[in-house]
Short mmCIF file of C-alpha atoms in Angstrom, two decimals:
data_model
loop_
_atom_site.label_atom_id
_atom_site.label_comp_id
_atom_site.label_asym_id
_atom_site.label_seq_id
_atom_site.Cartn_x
_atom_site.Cartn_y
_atom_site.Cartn_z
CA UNK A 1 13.59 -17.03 14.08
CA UNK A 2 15.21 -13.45 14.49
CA UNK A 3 12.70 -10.89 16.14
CA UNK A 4 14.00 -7.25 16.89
CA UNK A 5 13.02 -6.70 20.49
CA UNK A 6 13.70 -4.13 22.60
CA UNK A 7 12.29 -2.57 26.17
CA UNK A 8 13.77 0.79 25.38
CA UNK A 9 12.87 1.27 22.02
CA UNK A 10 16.22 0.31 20.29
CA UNK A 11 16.71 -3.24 18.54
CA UNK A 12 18.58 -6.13 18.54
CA UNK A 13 18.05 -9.77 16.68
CA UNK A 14 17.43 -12.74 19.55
CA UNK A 15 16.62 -15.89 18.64
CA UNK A 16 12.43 -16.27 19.62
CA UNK A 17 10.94 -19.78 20.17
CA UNK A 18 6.91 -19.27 18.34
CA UNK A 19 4.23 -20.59 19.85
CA UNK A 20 1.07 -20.44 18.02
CA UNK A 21 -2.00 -19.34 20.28
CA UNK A 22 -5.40 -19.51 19.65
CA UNK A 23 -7.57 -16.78 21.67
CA UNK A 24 -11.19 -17.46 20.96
CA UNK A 25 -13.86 -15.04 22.45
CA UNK A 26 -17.39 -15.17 22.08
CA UNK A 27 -20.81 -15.26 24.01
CA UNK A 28 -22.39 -18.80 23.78
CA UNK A 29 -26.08 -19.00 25.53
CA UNK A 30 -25.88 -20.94 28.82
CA UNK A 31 -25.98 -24.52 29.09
CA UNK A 32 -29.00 -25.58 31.04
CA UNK A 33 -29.38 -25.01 34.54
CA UNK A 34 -28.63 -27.91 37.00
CA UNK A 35 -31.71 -30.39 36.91
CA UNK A 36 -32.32 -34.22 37.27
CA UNK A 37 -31.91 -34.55 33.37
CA UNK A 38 -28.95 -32.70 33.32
CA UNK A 39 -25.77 -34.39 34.30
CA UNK A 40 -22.29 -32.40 34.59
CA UNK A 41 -19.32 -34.41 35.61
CA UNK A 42 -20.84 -38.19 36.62
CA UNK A 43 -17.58 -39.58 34.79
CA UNK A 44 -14.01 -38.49 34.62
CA UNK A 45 -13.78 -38.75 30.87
CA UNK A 46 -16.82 -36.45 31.44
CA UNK A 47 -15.18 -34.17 33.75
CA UNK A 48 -12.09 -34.05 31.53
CA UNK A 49 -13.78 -33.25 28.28
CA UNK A 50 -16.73 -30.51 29.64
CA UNK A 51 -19.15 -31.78 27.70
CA UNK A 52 -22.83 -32.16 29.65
CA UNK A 53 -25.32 -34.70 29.41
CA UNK A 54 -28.67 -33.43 28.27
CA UNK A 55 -32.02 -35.99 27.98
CA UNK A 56 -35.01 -33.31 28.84
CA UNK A 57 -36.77 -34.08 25.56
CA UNK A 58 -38.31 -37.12 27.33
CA UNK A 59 -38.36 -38.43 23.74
CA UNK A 60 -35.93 -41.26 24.00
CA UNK A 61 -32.61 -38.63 22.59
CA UNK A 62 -29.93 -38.27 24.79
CA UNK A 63 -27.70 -35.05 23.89
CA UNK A 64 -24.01 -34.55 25.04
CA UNK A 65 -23.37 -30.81 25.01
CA UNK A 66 -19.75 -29.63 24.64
CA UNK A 67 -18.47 -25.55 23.94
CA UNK A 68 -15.12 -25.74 22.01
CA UNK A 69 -12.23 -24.80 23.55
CA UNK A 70 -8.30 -24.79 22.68
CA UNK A 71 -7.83 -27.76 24.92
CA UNK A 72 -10.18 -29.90 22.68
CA UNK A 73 -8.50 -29.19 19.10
CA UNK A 74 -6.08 -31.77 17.01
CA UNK A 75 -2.82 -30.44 15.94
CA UNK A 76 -5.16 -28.77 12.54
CA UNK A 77 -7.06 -26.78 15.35
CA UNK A 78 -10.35 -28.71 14.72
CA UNK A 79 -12.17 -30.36 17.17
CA UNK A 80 -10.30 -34.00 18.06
CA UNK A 81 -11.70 -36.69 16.12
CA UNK A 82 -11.69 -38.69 19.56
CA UNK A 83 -13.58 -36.16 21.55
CA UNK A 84 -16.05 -36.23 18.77
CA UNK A 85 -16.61 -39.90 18.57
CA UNK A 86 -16.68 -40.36 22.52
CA UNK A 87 -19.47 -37.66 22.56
CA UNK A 88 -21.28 -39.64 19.78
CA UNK A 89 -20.68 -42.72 21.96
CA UNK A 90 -21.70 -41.16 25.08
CA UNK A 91 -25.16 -39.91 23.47
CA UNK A 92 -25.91 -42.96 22.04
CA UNK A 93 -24.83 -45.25 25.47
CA UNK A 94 -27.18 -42.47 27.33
CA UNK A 95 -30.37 -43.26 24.96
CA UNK A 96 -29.94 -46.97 25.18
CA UNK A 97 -30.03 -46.46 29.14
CA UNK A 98 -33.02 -44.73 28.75
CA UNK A 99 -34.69 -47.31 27.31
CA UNK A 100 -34.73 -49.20 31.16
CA UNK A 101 -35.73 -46.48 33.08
CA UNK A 102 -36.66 -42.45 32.93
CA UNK A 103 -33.36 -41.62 34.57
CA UNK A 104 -31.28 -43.96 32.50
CA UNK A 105 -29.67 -45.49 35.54
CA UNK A 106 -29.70 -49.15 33.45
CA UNK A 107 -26.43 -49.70 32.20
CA UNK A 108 -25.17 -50.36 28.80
CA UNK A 109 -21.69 -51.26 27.01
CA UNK A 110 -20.52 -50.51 23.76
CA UNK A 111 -19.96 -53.86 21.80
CA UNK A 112 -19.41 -51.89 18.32
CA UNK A 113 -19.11 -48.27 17.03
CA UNK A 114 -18.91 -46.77 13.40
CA UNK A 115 -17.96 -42.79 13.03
CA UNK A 116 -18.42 -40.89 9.36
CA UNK A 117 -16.85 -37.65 9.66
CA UNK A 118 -17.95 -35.06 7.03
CA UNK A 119 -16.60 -31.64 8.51
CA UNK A 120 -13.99 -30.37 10.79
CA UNK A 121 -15.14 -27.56 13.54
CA UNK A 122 -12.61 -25.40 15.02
CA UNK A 123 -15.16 -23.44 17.53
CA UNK A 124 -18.55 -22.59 18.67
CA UNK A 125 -20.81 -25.12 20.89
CA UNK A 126 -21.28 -29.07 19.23
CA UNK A 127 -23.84 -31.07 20.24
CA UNK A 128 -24.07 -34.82 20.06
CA UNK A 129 -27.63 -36.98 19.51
CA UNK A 130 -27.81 -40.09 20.12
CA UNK A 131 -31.62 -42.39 19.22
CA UNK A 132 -32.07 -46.03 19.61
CA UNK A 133 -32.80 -47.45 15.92
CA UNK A 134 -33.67 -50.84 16.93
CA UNK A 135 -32.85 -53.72 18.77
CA UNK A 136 -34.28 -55.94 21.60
CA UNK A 137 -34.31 -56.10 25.23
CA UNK A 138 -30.61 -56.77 25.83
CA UNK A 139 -28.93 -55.40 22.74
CA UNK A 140 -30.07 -52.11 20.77
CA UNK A 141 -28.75 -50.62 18.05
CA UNK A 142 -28.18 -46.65 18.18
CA UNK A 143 -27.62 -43.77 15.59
CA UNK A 144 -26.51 -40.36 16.77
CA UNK A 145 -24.93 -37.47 14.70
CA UNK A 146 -22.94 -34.68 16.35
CA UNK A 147 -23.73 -30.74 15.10
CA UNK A 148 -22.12 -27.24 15.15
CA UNK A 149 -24.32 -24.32 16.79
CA UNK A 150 -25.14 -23.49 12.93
CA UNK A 151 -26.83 -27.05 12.35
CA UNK A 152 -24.61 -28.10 10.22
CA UNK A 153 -23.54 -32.26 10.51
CA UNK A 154 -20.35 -33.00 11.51
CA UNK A 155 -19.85 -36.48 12.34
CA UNK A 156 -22.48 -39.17 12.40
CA UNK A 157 -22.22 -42.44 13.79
CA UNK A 158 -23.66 -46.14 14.18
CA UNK A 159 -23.33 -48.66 17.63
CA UNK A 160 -24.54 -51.63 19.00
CA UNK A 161 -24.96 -51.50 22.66
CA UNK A 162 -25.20 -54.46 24.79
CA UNK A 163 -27.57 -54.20 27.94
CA UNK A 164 -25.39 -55.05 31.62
CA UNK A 165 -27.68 -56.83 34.07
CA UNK A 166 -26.91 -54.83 37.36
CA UNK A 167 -27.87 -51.09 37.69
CA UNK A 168 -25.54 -48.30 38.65
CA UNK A 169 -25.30 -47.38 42.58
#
């Protein structure tokens, strides 16, 4: 591509390499302050993606909180289909280790996990849901769904989560 630059005002052709940029401002509320149900960076994946762990509803929902950035799009600039489906994952792995204890310190594996995407999101702040639907004492089965800040549904998903006997140190 030909671009006429010139630091004194005159012009000449050069031979520009483009690199689309993205520079997205705007004024999200806070996350929630630091407390025992909030969790910020327990896992690398965790600490790589920014997203925070959120289960103060005390009603069995575990919520994975993530604010868009340009480090999280796909090469459409929407949000990655694998960030999305690890945050649906993580949700619903966080409410079937509530379902041992308050602070959802009993662990849990993923065994199998289903992801419906309906819309693509390019900013704002998503937020991830995970519920237990049913199950037993060893293997639950979870829904979760993943919103924009508008409330509109972005990806929902399905898993089966096997309980691990030890408890995390």
């Amino acid at each position: 591509m030909n671009w006429p630059i010139s630091p004194n005002g005159s012009s000449w052709l050069t031979t520009a390499l483009v690199i689309p940029t993205i520079i997205w401002s705007v004024s999200l509320p806070s996350l929630p302050p630091d407390q025992p149900s909030i969790i910020r960076d327990e896992t690398g994946a965790q600490t790589l993606l920014g997203y925070v762990v959120d289960f103060t509803a005390r009603d069995g929902t575990a919520k994975c909180i993530l604010d868009i950035g340009p480090q999280h799009g796909n090469r459409h600039g929407s949000l990655h289909g694998g960030i999305i489906s690890c945050m649906l994952d993580n949700a619903m792995g966080f409410a079937a280790s509530l379902t041992g204890d308050d602070a959802g310190d009993t662990r849990f594996m993923t065994i199998s996990m289903n992801t419906q995407f309906m819309a693509p999101v390019r900013e704002g702040r998503v937020t991830a849901t995970g519920v237990i639907s049913g199950g037993g004492r060893n293997l639950l089965f979870a829904e979760g769904s993943i919103h924009d800040d508008a409330g509109a549904v972005i990806a929902t998903a399905t898993g089966v989560y096997k309980r691990i006997k030890e408890t995390r140190s």
